[in-house]
Every structure is written in C-alpha cells, then in structure tokens.
Amino acid sequence: MGSAQFHWIGRGRLALGVILSLFFLVPCSQALAAPAEIGGLTVTLPDAATGWRKAGKGNLFMLQKDFPETEDDKRGNALIQITKPLPAARSSLQAGMKTFVATLPDMAKEDILVKHYGVTVNGHDIRVEERCCVHQKNVSISQIVVGVAGDRQQAYLQLVLLNVNGDRSRSAEADFATLVRSVKLDPSDKDFDLVPASEDGGLDGVFTHLDTGLRPNVFGGMDFYSDSTITTFDPKGLFSTELPKGGRSITEHCKETPTDCGLYTLTGGGFFSSAGSIEMRSVTSAYGTIEIETKTFSKKGEDLAIADADHRAVPPFDEGTTLDGEWVSTFASSGMTATSSGSVASSHTLRLHRNGTFERAGWSGASMTNEIGGSQSGVTTSSNRPGASGRYKLSGYRLDLTDVSGKTETMSIFEPDKGSDGLLVINGNNYLKDDGK
C-alpha cells in the first residue's frame, strides 16, 4: 500500500494544523445516528448525549467532543477520525498503519507506548498503537490509531486527544474502544460478542495455578509475588481468568468484562484422552483484539495440565458452609532511585466464625521522599479502615458479607489448596490464616 492512497488525509504538517484548528474553533453541534454507514463500513457511534458530534468535512468521517476549562484542567478536545474502506491486501496492514500515522508527522516520530494486535470476532486482522505526546501551541497531543484488515479491504480509525488527560482521557478512550469493537468491515460481519462455536467447549469448573516471580514496582524496586491464578471454564466454550462477582454467570461476566474472557477449543487428543491441545482465543484489549494460542493439554484425574503447568480443580463451597478463624491479606512494596524513595503497605483482616458471623478491619500507609537541588522533601500518610461486623454466607465461589445495617457486599472466594482453609483467595487477594504462632 503506497502513501498516495492517503494523500487526501493531509500533506506533511497540514494534517496536524487541521486538527489544531478544530481545537481552537468550535463547530456547530449535530446529532448523531447509531449505527452509521461510512462508505461501506458500519460502526455504532456514541450517543449524542455523551457530547460527541460530527465535525469537519472531506473524505474522513470525524467526531469531536469538547471538554470545558475547569480549575484543574485546561480546555480540551477529543477527535475521532474514520476512513472509508480502502482496497488492499490483508498482509499490508502494518505498512498501512505506518502510512496513516505519518499523516501526523510529529506524532509518527514518537515511540509506540502500547500496542495490541490479533484478530477481531469476525476474523479480520487488527492492530492498535498508542503514542504520546507532541506539544504545539501550548497544546498536548496524544494519539491512538487502529487498523482493521480483511482479505480485500482495510479501514483506519484514530482518536486524537488535545489537552485531555486523567478521567477525561479514560472516558474518551472508552467511547473510542466501544466504537472500534462495533466495526463491521464486511456486510456479513456480526456484532462483537463472545459466542462459542459448535466445536468449542468440553471443560467445566474452576482451576487454579500457582504463579510466582518478581516484577517491577512504581518506586523502581522489585516485588516478589505469589498469585493463585484461576481459569473458569464453561462447558459450552467460554473461559474467564476471573471468578464472576456478584452472583453473575460467566456469560454475564464476559459481556460486562470481555478482557477477562475468551473462547477455547479442545483439539488433538481431546478431553477424554491422555494428551492433546487446547486453543485459547483471549480478548486482550478493550478494542476487541483477540490473540490465539495453542497449548499442550492433558487431564490428570480432576486436574488439568496446560502448557506443562498444573491447574488444580477447585471445588465450590457447599451451600451454608461455615469457617472458623482469622485470615489476613498483606501487601508491601518499596524501592528507591538516585533522587527518591517510597514505600506502601496495607493489611486487611477477616474473622469468620462457625455461627455465621464475621468481623473485618484494615489499615494502609505510604511514605515518599524526593531530593531536588540538595533539598529533601517527604510525605507520610496512613489510615485505618472502619471496622465492620455482621453475618456471612458461603455458597459456590461466592462470599456474602451482610453488615449490621443490612448492607450486603458480595465477593468471589475459593480455596486453592484442596482440603485446607489455610489460604483463601477473596476477590483475587490472598488471605492467609493466622494460626496464632
């Protein structure tokens, strides 16, 4: 794909000038219809009530959202640009992305901060690249570019943020991600949804794997971690890397949080033989990118071996089960650089009694120091979590805590060690039983 195909987007620095002009000039508002057809491409646009409106003219379909100046933020704008489908081979997607990004020459010089790639639910190739930040005329500019390619045509979308950050940026990015997931490049494309095929499925239950190692922290140090990761398999073909919370089914959970989920297929030996493979199609970003991995698979009694790692079956709690003891979840992280140091720590305690009652408490604290030009400054803070008590209920992988006011908090829970309550994983956090020693 040659750059000539994109000459109508903008030449050299003129494209960035057009974007800046949209920042300084506020166009007239125009209501949006959803879904919309753009030269054969179908997308679902944000509701007009969210503040997005059509802007600009020409071969690019454009939306704009204005953010007013506040005490904490400058006036800002978010722009979404969408191309009409372009004839091109699937293999040229990466080259097409470079050409499209180059229409904003200064942005093309920036390194890619985040990159996602894979396929869509409709089997099209998709790439996502995020870049930040260019500064012009006291305006900070960041960019997210998406390319979607089928066998015969491609389309490109981008979100450009001008003086937009924090919660405003997250809101605009969420709207853009929802729009990208709605893209239909071909008339036969379906809506984004994780729908198992007839050949998918074959497993049922919750399985845990102990993952340990070191990872960097925000203070420049390294933290040791030991996580009991889980995978929940639905017999029809869905899987989730989180336990559904609040009593939701895995189908409901995956509709609300698709990045926790994916689809799987057993191949080769299959479920009832000694060996085989499992294809796992994971949703890896809010843009609907799906990565496909094929891993070795075998069944060992009730347990599984996936990619040579043991995944042990986790039985659910029987209805009305009660426990007795005190469980503590702790976290600590620290590190230092040449000019700063910091640490953070927290502890949460949960007491469960055989009579179905509970108490909980907790605290957290943090400290940071910085040295600039020979002078040193620092801050230390701590807080206690208000204590709570009431009644609890265990059922399946669900823990309900109902306090004395009648308010109920629902959390996920499982025991990673069979036949032992020495470790409980509650809402993804490790709670070790305090044996009093």
Short mmCIF file of C-alpha atoms in Angstrom, two decimals:
data_model
loop_
_atom_site.label_atom_id
_atom_site.label_comp_id
_atom_site.label_asym_id
_atom_site.label_seq_id
_atom_site.Cartn_x
_atom_site.Cartn_y
_atom_site.Cartn_z
CA MET A 1 0.00 0.00 0.00
CA GLY A 2 1.53 3.32 -1.03
CA SER A 3 1.20 6.62 0.76
CA ALA A 4 -0.61 8.06 -2.25
CA GLN A 5 -3.72 6.27 -1.09
CA PHE A 6 -3.74 8.58 1.93
CA HIS A 7 -2.84 11.91 0.30
CA TRP A 8 -6.34 13.24 0.96
CA ILE A 9 -5.91 12.91 4.73
CA GLY A 10 -3.30 15.63 4.90
CA ARG A 11 0.08 16.57 3.50
CA GLY A 12 3.01 16.96 5.82
CA ARG A 13 2.28 19.20 8.77
CA LEU A 14 -1.01 20.42 7.28
CA ALA A 15 -2.85 17.48 8.87
CA LEU A 16 -1.74 18.48 12.35
CA GLY A 17 -2.70 22.06 11.54
CA VAL A 18 -6.21 20.96 10.62
CA ILE A 19 -6.53 19.14 13.96
CA LEU A 20 -5.29 22.18 15.87
CA SER A 21 -7.78 24.37 14.02
CA LEU A 22 -10.56 22.14 15.26
CA PHE A 23 -9.24 22.69 18.77
CA PHE A 24 -9.41 26.46 18.51
CA LEU A 25 -12.67 26.65 16.51
CA VAL A 26 -15.83 25.06 17.93
CA PRO A 27 -18.07 23.70 15.13
CA CYS A 28 -21.83 23.59 15.23
CA SER A 29 -23.42 20.69 17.06
CA GLN A 30 -25.06 17.95 15.03
CA ALA A 31 -26.99 14.98 16.42
CA LEU A 32 -25.58 11.54 15.64
CA ALA A 33 -27.37 8.45 14.48
CA ALA A 34 -26.23 4.98 15.50
CA PRO A 35 -25.28 2.79 13.76
CA ALA A 36 -23.73 4.67 10.85
CA GLU A 37 -22.55 3.57 7.40
CA ILE A 38 -19.31 5.15 6.15
CA GLY A 39 -18.57 4.20 2.57
CA GLY A 40 -19.49 0.59 3.24
CA LEU A 41 -18.02 0.48 6.75
CA THR A 42 -20.58 0.15 9.55
CA VAL A 43 -19.93 1.45 13.08
CA THR A 44 -22.06 2.22 16.11
CA LEU A 45 -21.48 5.85 17.09
CA PRO A 46 -21.53 7.22 20.64
CA ASP A 47 -24.89 8.51 21.78
CA ALA A 48 -25.23 12.24 21.17
CA ALA A 49 -25.96 12.70 24.87
CA THR A 50 -22.32 11.84 25.61
CA GLY A 51 -21.22 15.07 23.90
CA TRP A 52 -19.80 13.66 20.65
CA ARG A 53 -20.88 15.41 17.43
CA LYS A 54 -19.94 15.33 13.77
CA ALA A 55 -17.16 17.72 12.80
CA GLY A 56 -15.26 18.67 9.66
CA LYS A 57 -15.76 17.74 6.03
CA GLY A 58 -13.96 15.65 3.44
CA ASN A 59 -13.01 12.02 3.00
CA LEU A 60 -12.56 11.41 6.72
CA PHE A 61 -15.62 10.91 8.91
CA MET A 62 -14.92 12.94 12.06
CA LEU A 63 -16.43 13.28 15.53
CA GLN A 64 -15.49 15.85 18.13
CA LYS A 65 -16.08 16.21 21.86
CA ASP A 66 -15.26 19.37 23.82
CA PHE A 67 -14.13 19.48 27.42
CA PRO A 68 -14.56 22.88 29.15
CA GLU A 69 -11.85 24.54 31.20
CA THR A 70 -12.00 23.83 34.93
CA GLU A 71 -9.90 24.71 37.96
CA ASP A 72 -7.86 21.55 37.42
CA ASP A 73 -7.89 21.13 33.64
CA LYS A 74 -7.35 23.23 30.53
CA ARG A 75 -9.94 23.33 27.79
CA GLY A 76 -9.55 20.18 25.74
CA ASN A 77 -10.88 18.34 22.71
CA ALA A 78 -11.12 14.74 21.58
CA LEU A 79 -11.36 13.85 17.88
CA ILE A 80 -12.30 10.54 16.30
CA GLN A 81 -11.45 10.06 12.62
CA ILE A 82 -12.60 7.13 10.49
CA THR A 83 -11.57 6.32 6.91
CA LYS A 84 -13.77 4.76 4.30
CA PRO A 85 -12.70 1.18 3.45
CA LEU A 86 -9.64 1.09 1.21
CA PRO A 87 -8.85 -1.75 -1.25
CA ALA A 88 -5.74 -3.54 -0.02
CA ALA A 89 -4.46 -7.00 0.82
CA ARG A 90 -4.58 -8.23 4.42
CA SER A 91 -0.79 -8.57 4.50
CA SER A 92 -0.28 -4.81 4.05
CA LEU A 93 -1.94 -3.80 7.34
CA GLN A 94 1.29 -2.97 9.16
CA ALA A 95 2.56 -0.85 6.26
CA GLY A 96 -0.82 0.88 6.05
CA MET A 97 -0.65 1.72 9.75
CA LYS A 98 2.72 3.43 9.26
CA THR A 99 1.32 5.45 6.36
CA PHE A 100 -1.76 6.51 8.31
CA VAL A 101 0.24 7.50 11.40
CA ALA A 102 2.63 9.50 9.19
CA THR A 103 -0.21 11.87 8.26
CA LEU A 104 0.66 13.46 11.64
CA PRO A 105 4.45 13.67 11.05
CA ASP A 106 5.37 14.86 14.54
CA MET A 107 3.35 12.08 16.14
CA ALA A 108 4.98 9.47 13.88
CA LYS A 109 8.32 10.34 15.49
CA GLU A 110 7.07 9.27 18.92
CA ASP A 111 7.64 5.75 20.22
CA ILE A 112 4.68 3.38 20.48
CA LEU A 113 3.69 3.25 24.16
CA VAL A 114 1.09 0.48 23.92
CA LYS A 115 0.48 -1.97 21.10
CA HIS A 116 -2.22 -4.61 20.64
CA TYR A 117 -2.65 -6.92 17.69
CA GLY A 118 -4.66 -10.01 16.82
CA VAL A 119 -7.96 -10.69 15.11
CA THR A 120 -11.50 -9.42 15.59
CA VAL A 121 -14.52 -11.62 16.37
CA ASN A 122 -15.15 -11.56 12.62
CA GLY A 123 -11.68 -12.86 11.76
CA HIS A 124 -10.21 -9.58 10.48
CA ASP A 125 -6.66 -8.62 11.42
CA ILE A 126 -6.49 -5.68 13.85
CA ARG A 127 -3.64 -3.53 15.18
CA VAL A 128 -3.79 -0.82 17.86
CA GLU A 129 -0.98 1.65 18.55
CA GLU A 130 -0.89 4.40 21.21
CA ARG A 131 1.53 7.34 21.14
CA CYS A 132 2.13 10.34 23.41
CA CYS A 133 2.92 13.26 23.47
CA VAL A 134 3.52 16.08 21.00
CA HIS A 135 3.32 19.70 22.19
CA GLN A 136 2.37 22.52 19.80
CA LYS A 137 0.96 25.98 20.58
CA ASN A 138 0.65 25.00 24.28
CA VAL A 139 -1.47 22.00 23.30
CA SER A 140 -0.53 18.47 24.36
CA ILE A 141 -1.47 15.90 21.70
CA SER A 142 -1.73 12.12 22.04
CA GLN A 143 -2.97 9.56 19.55
CA ILE A 144 -4.48 6.06 19.34
CA VAL A 145 -4.58 4.51 15.85
CA VAL A 146 -6.46 1.34 14.89
CA GLY A 147 -6.23 -0.57 11.62
CA VAL A 148 -8.67 -3.34 10.62
CA ALA A 149 -7.92 -5.51 7.56
CA GLY A 150 -9.88 -8.19 5.77
CA ASP A 151 -8.81 -10.15 2.71
CA ARG A 152 -9.72 -7.37 0.26
CA GLN A 153 -10.04 -4.07 2.13
CA GLN A 154 -8.91 -2.12 5.19
CA ALA A 155 -10.16 0.72 7.38
CA TYR A 156 -8.37 3.01 9.80
CA LEU A 157 -9.63 4.85 12.88
CA GLN A 158 -7.86 7.18 15.25
CA LEU A 159 -8.52 9.06 18.47
CA VAL A 160 -6.61 12.32 18.89
CA LEU A 161 -6.63 13.93 22.35
CA LEU A 162 -5.75 17.62 22.73
CA ASN A 163 -5.14 18.72 26.33
CA VAL A 164 -7.18 15.75 27.53
CA ASN A 165 -5.91 13.53 30.34
CA GLY A 166 -6.98 11.80 33.54
CA ASP A 167 -10.64 10.85 33.82
CA ARG A 168 -11.43 12.82 30.66
CA SER A 169 -8.94 10.77 28.68
CA ARG A 170 -10.24 7.49 30.10
CA SER A 171 -13.80 8.46 29.19
CA ALA A 172 -12.89 9.37 25.59
CA GLU A 173 -10.79 6.23 25.20
CA ALA A 174 -13.67 4.08 26.48
CA ASP A 175 -16.04 5.63 23.91
CA PHE A 176 -13.47 5.07 21.16
CA ALA A 177 -12.87 1.45 22.21
CA THR A 178 -16.61 0.77 22.14
CA LEU A 179 -16.81 2.26 18.64
CA VAL A 180 -13.85 0.15 17.45
CA ARG A 181 -15.47 -3.04 18.77
CA SER A 182 -18.56 -2.21 16.68
CA VAL A 183 -16.66 -2.01 13.35
CA LYS A 184 -18.14 -4.16 10.58
CA LEU A 185 -15.85 -4.24 7.57
CA ASP A 186 -17.97 -6.67 5.57
CA PRO A 187 -21.79 -6.88 5.28
CA SER A 188 -21.70 -10.39 6.80
CA ASP A 189 -19.88 -9.26 9.96
CA LYS A 190 -21.61 -9.78 13.30
CA ASP A 191 -21.69 -7.64 16.42
CA PHE A 192 -18.88 -8.03 18.95
CA ASP A 193 -19.75 -10.90 21.27
CA LEU A 194 -18.03 -14.00 22.58
CA VAL A 195 -20.24 -16.70 21.08
CA PRO A 196 -18.85 -20.25 21.20
CA ALA A 197 -18.90 -22.31 18.01
CA SER A 198 -20.28 -25.83 17.87
CA GLU A 199 -16.79 -27.34 18.18
CA ASP A 200 -15.89 -25.25 21.27
CA GLY A 201 -16.13 -26.32 24.89
CA GLY A 202 -15.75 -29.59 26.77
CA LEU A 203 -14.48 -28.44 30.20
CA ASP A 204 -16.41 -27.44 33.28
CA GLY A 205 -15.18 -25.96 36.55
CA VAL A 206 -12.69 -23.65 38.23
CA PHE A 207 -8.97 -24.46 38.13
CA THR A 208 -6.07 -22.75 39.92
CA HIS A 209 -2.37 -22.39 39.10
CA LEU A 210 0.32 -21.01 41.44
CA ASP A 211 2.24 -18.23 39.68
CA THR A 212 5.34 -16.81 41.40
CA GLY A 213 8.13 -14.45 40.40
CA LEU A 214 9.48 -10.90 40.57
CA ARG A 215 8.02 -7.80 38.97
CA PRO A 216 9.00 -4.10 38.99
CA ASN A 217 7.06 -1.62 41.12
CA VAL A 218 6.35 2.10 40.76
CA PHE A 219 9.19 3.01 43.15
CA GLY A 220 11.90 1.50 40.95
CA GLY A 221 12.26 -1.67 43.03
CA MET A 222 11.21 -5.29 42.56
CA ASP A 223 8.40 -7.11 44.35
CA PHE A 224 8.07 -10.84 44.86
CA TYR A 225 4.60 -12.12 44.02
CA SER A 226 2.79 -15.39 44.63
CA ASP A 227 -0.62 -15.46 42.98
CA SER A 228 -3.13 -18.27 42.78
CA THR A 229 -4.37 -17.51 39.28
CA ILE A 230 -7.62 -19.11 38.20
CA THR A 231 -9.32 -20.12 34.98
CA THR A 232 -13.05 -20.76 34.91
CA PHE A 233 -14.20 -22.99 32.05
CA ASP A 234 -17.78 -23.08 30.82
CA PRO A 235 -18.73 -26.36 29.10
CA LYS A 236 -20.04 -24.51 26.02
CA GLY A 237 -16.69 -22.85 25.25
CA LEU A 238 -16.27 -19.65 27.31
CA PHE A 239 -13.44 -19.17 29.77
CA SER A 240 -12.60 -16.40 32.24
CA THR A 241 -9.44 -15.55 34.16
CA GLU A 242 -11.55 -14.04 36.95
CA LEU A 243 -14.35 -15.50 39.03
CA PRO A 244 -17.61 -13.75 38.18
CA LYS A 245 -18.58 -11.46 41.06
CA GLY A 246 -21.96 -10.60 42.48
CA GLY A 247 -23.55 -13.92 41.56
CA ARG A 248 -23.18 -13.31 37.81
CA SER A 249 -22.91 -16.18 35.37
CA ILE A 250 -19.77 -16.48 33.25
CA THR A 251 -21.81 -15.35 30.22
CA GLU A 252 -22.94 -12.19 32.05
CA HIS A 253 -19.43 -11.56 33.35
CA CYS A 254 -17.87 -11.87 29.88
CA LYS A 255 -20.41 -9.45 28.37
CA GLU A 256 -19.53 -6.84 31.02
CA THR A 257 -15.77 -7.51 31.16
CA PRO A 258 -14.67 -9.16 27.89
CA THR A 259 -10.96 -8.57 28.59
CA ASP A 260 -11.19 -11.21 31.34
CA CYS A 261 -12.51 -13.74 28.88
CA GLY A 262 -12.14 -15.74 25.71
CA LEU A 263 -13.17 -18.89 23.86
CA TYR A 264 -11.50 -22.28 23.87
CA THR A 265 -11.44 -25.42 21.73
CA LEU A 266 -10.01 -28.82 22.62
CA THR A 267 -8.12 -30.38 19.73
CA GLY A 268 -5.89 -33.36 19.13
CA GLY A 269 -6.42 -35.96 21.83
CA GLY A 270 -9.42 -34.14 23.30
CA PHE A 271 -10.86 -34.19 26.79
CA PHE A 272 -11.17 -37.96 27.29
CA SER A 273 -7.69 -38.95 26.11
CA SER A 274 -4.31 -38.70 27.76
CA ALA A 275 -2.98 -35.81 25.69
CA GLY A 276 -3.96 -33.19 23.18
CA SER A 277 -4.01 -29.43 22.83
CA ILE A 278 -6.23 -26.51 23.72
CA GLU A 279 -6.74 -23.43 21.54
CA MET A 280 -7.44 -20.36 23.68
CA ARG A 281 -8.75 -17.22 21.96
CA SER A 282 -8.30 -14.44 24.52
CA VAL A 283 -9.68 -10.88 24.36
CA THR A 284 -6.56 -8.84 25.10
CA SER A 285 -7.82 -5.24 24.95
CA ALA A 286 -10.94 -3.10 25.17
CA TYR A 287 -10.70 -2.70 21.37
CA GLY A 288 -11.71 -6.33 20.88
CA THR A 289 -8.29 -7.66 19.84
CA ILE A 290 -8.21 -11.45 20.14
CA GLU A 291 -4.95 -13.37 20.45
CA ILE A 292 -4.94 -17.09 19.63
CA GLU A 293 -2.64 -19.50 21.46
CA THR A 294 -2.47 -23.27 21.10
CA LYS A 295 -1.09 -25.02 24.20
CA THR A 296 -0.44 -28.60 25.14
CA PHE A 297 -3.26 -30.09 27.18
CA SER A 298 -3.92 -33.21 29.24
CA LYS A 299 -6.24 -34.30 32.00
CA LYS A 300 -4.88 -35.72 35.27
CA GLY A 301 -7.85 -37.06 37.19
CA GLU A 302 -9.87 -33.99 38.15
CA ASP A 303 -6.92 -31.69 37.40
CA LEU A 304 -5.53 -30.30 34.13
CA ALA A 305 -2.07 -29.73 32.68
CA ILE A 306 -1.96 -26.77 30.29
CA ALA A 307 1.37 -25.87 28.65
CA ASP A 308 3.05 -28.24 31.15
CA ALA A 309 1.69 -26.21 34.11
CA ASP A 310 -0.56 -27.87 36.67
CA HIS A 311 -4.06 -26.45 37.06
CA ARG A 312 -5.81 -27.98 40.04
CA ALA A 313 -9.58 -28.31 40.23
CA VAL A 314 -11.12 -26.05 42.87
CA PRO A 315 -14.33 -27.43 44.40
CA PRO A 316 -17.08 -24.93 45.25
CA PHE A 317 -18.22 -24.31 48.81
CA ASP A 318 -21.39 -26.19 49.75
CA GLU A 319 -24.43 -24.05 50.50
CA GLY A 320 -24.30 -22.90 54.12
CA THR A 321 -20.63 -23.83 54.74
CA THR A 322 -19.09 -22.02 57.72
CA LEU A 323 -15.42 -21.47 58.60
CA ASP A 324 -13.65 -20.59 61.82
CA GLY A 325 -10.53 -18.46 62.07
CA GLU A 326 -8.78 -15.22 61.19
CA TRP A 327 -7.38 -14.56 57.71
CA VAL A 328 -5.01 -11.70 56.87
CA SER A 329 -4.14 -10.18 53.49
CA THR A 330 -0.98 -8.06 53.45
CA PHE A 331 0.77 -6.06 50.76
CA ALA A 332 4.07 -4.18 50.80
CA SER A 333 6.12 -2.50 48.07
CA SER A 334 9.21 -0.31 48.23
CA GLY A 335 12.08 0.96 46.14
CA MET A 336 14.43 3.85 45.52
CA THR A 337 16.14 5.79 42.75
CA ALA A 338 19.00 8.26 42.84
CA THR A 339 16.70 11.08 43.93
CA SER A 340 13.65 9.45 45.50
CA SER A 341 12.39 6.57 47.57
CA GLY A 342 8.98 5.30 48.54
CA SER A 343 7.01 2.51 50.11
CA VAL A 344 3.40 1.45 50.55
CA ALA A 345 1.85 -1.21 52.77
CA SER A 346 -1.60 -2.43 53.70
CA SER A 347 -3.22 -5.14 55.78
CA HIS A 348 -6.80 -6.45 55.82
CA THR A 349 -8.16 -8.87 58.40
CA LEU A 350 -11.29 -11.01 58.10
CA ARG A 351 -12.57 -13.13 61.01
CA LEU A 352 -15.16 -15.82 60.28
CA HIS A 353 -16.96 -17.82 62.96
CA ARG A 354 -18.78 -21.13 62.95
CA ASN A 355 -22.01 -19.39 63.96
CA GLY A 356 -22.04 -17.45 60.66
CA THR A 357 -20.82 -14.10 61.97
CA PHE A 358 -17.81 -12.05 60.82
CA GLU A 359 -15.64 -9.05 61.72
CA ARG A 360 -13.28 -7.19 59.42
CA ALA A 361 -10.71 -4.41 59.81
CA GLY A 362 -7.73 -2.98 57.96
CA TRP A 363 -5.14 -0.25 57.58
CA SER A 364 -2.88 1.22 54.88
CA GLY A 365 0.09 3.55 54.81
CA ALA A 366 2.57 5.13 52.41
CA SER A 367 5.73 7.27 52.53
CA MET A 368 7.70 9.07 49.83
CA THR A 369 10.80 11.26 49.79
CA ASN A 370 12.34 13.35 46.99
CA GLU A 371 15.65 15.20 46.80
CA ILE A 372 15.94 18.11 44.35
CA GLY A 373 18.83 20.53 44.23
CA GLY A 374 20.16 19.43 47.62
CA SER A 375 16.85 19.92 49.44
CA GLN A 376 14.77 16.99 50.59
CA SER A 377 11.01 16.73 50.96
CA GLY A 378 8.80 13.88 52.03
CA VAL A 379 5.31 12.81 52.98
CA THR A 380 3.95 10.02 55.16
CA THR A 381 0.31 9.04 55.40
CA SER A 382 -1.71 6.24 56.98
CA SER A 383 -5.34 5.38 57.58
CA ASN A 384 -7.44 2.73 59.27
CA ARG A 385 -10.38 1.06 57.60
CA PRO A 386 -13.53 1.36 59.73
CA GLY A 387 -14.32 -1.96 61.36
CA ALA A 388 -17.40 -3.88 60.31
CA SER A 389 -19.29 -6.89 61.57
CA GLY A 390 -22.36 -8.88 60.70
CA ARG A 391 -23.27 -12.21 59.14
CA TYR A 392 -21.72 -14.09 56.22
CA LYS A 393 -22.87 -16.74 53.77
CA LEU A 394 -20.77 -19.10 51.64
CA SER A 395 -22.12 -20.76 48.52
CA GLY A 396 -20.23 -21.98 45.46
CA TYR A 397 -17.49 -19.43 44.79
CA ARG A 398 -19.40 -16.60 46.45
CA LEU A 399 -19.00 -14.90 49.82
CA ASP A 400 -21.77 -12.54 51.02
CA LEU A 401 -20.97 -10.22 53.94
CA THR A 402 -24.06 -8.52 55.40
CA ASP A 403 -23.23 -5.85 57.99
CA VAL A 404 -25.38 -4.76 60.93
CA SER A 405 -27.08 -2.09 58.79
CA GLY A 406 -28.29 -4.74 56.33
CA LYS A 407 -25.91 -3.77 53.51
CA THR A 408 -24.51 -6.82 51.65
CA GLU A 409 -21.15 -6.95 49.88
CA THR A 410 -20.64 -9.89 47.51
CA MET A 411 -17.13 -11.15 46.74
CA SER A 412 -15.57 -14.09 44.92
CA ILE A 413 -13.83 -16.72 47.05
CA PHE A 414 -12.06 -20.06 46.64
CA GLU A 415 -9.62 -22.35 48.46
CA PRO A 416 -6.60 -23.02 46.20
CA ASP A 417 -5.35 -25.85 48.44
CA LYS A 418 -7.61 -28.90 48.46
CA GLY A 419 -8.92 -29.82 51.88
CA SER A 420 -7.28 -26.83 53.56
CA ASP A 421 -8.56 -23.39 54.55
CA GLY A 422 -5.04 -22.12 55.29
CA LEU A 423 -5.30 -19.85 52.25
CA LEU A 424 -8.42 -18.15 50.93
CA VAL A 425 -8.39 -16.11 47.72
CA ILE A 426 -11.03 -13.40 48.12
CA ASN A 427 -11.69 -11.04 45.21
CA GLY A 428 -8.30 -12.09 43.82
CA ASN A 429 -6.35 -11.29 47.02
CA ASN A 430 -4.51 -13.88 49.13
CA TYR A 431 -5.75 -14.19 52.73
CA LEU A 432 -3.50 -16.37 54.91
CA LYS A 433 -4.96 -17.98 58.01
CA ASP A 434 -3.38 -16.75 61.23
CA ASP A 435 -2.67 -19.81 63.37
CA GLY A 436 -1.68 -17.65 66.33
CA LYS A 437 2.00 -18.57 66.29
#
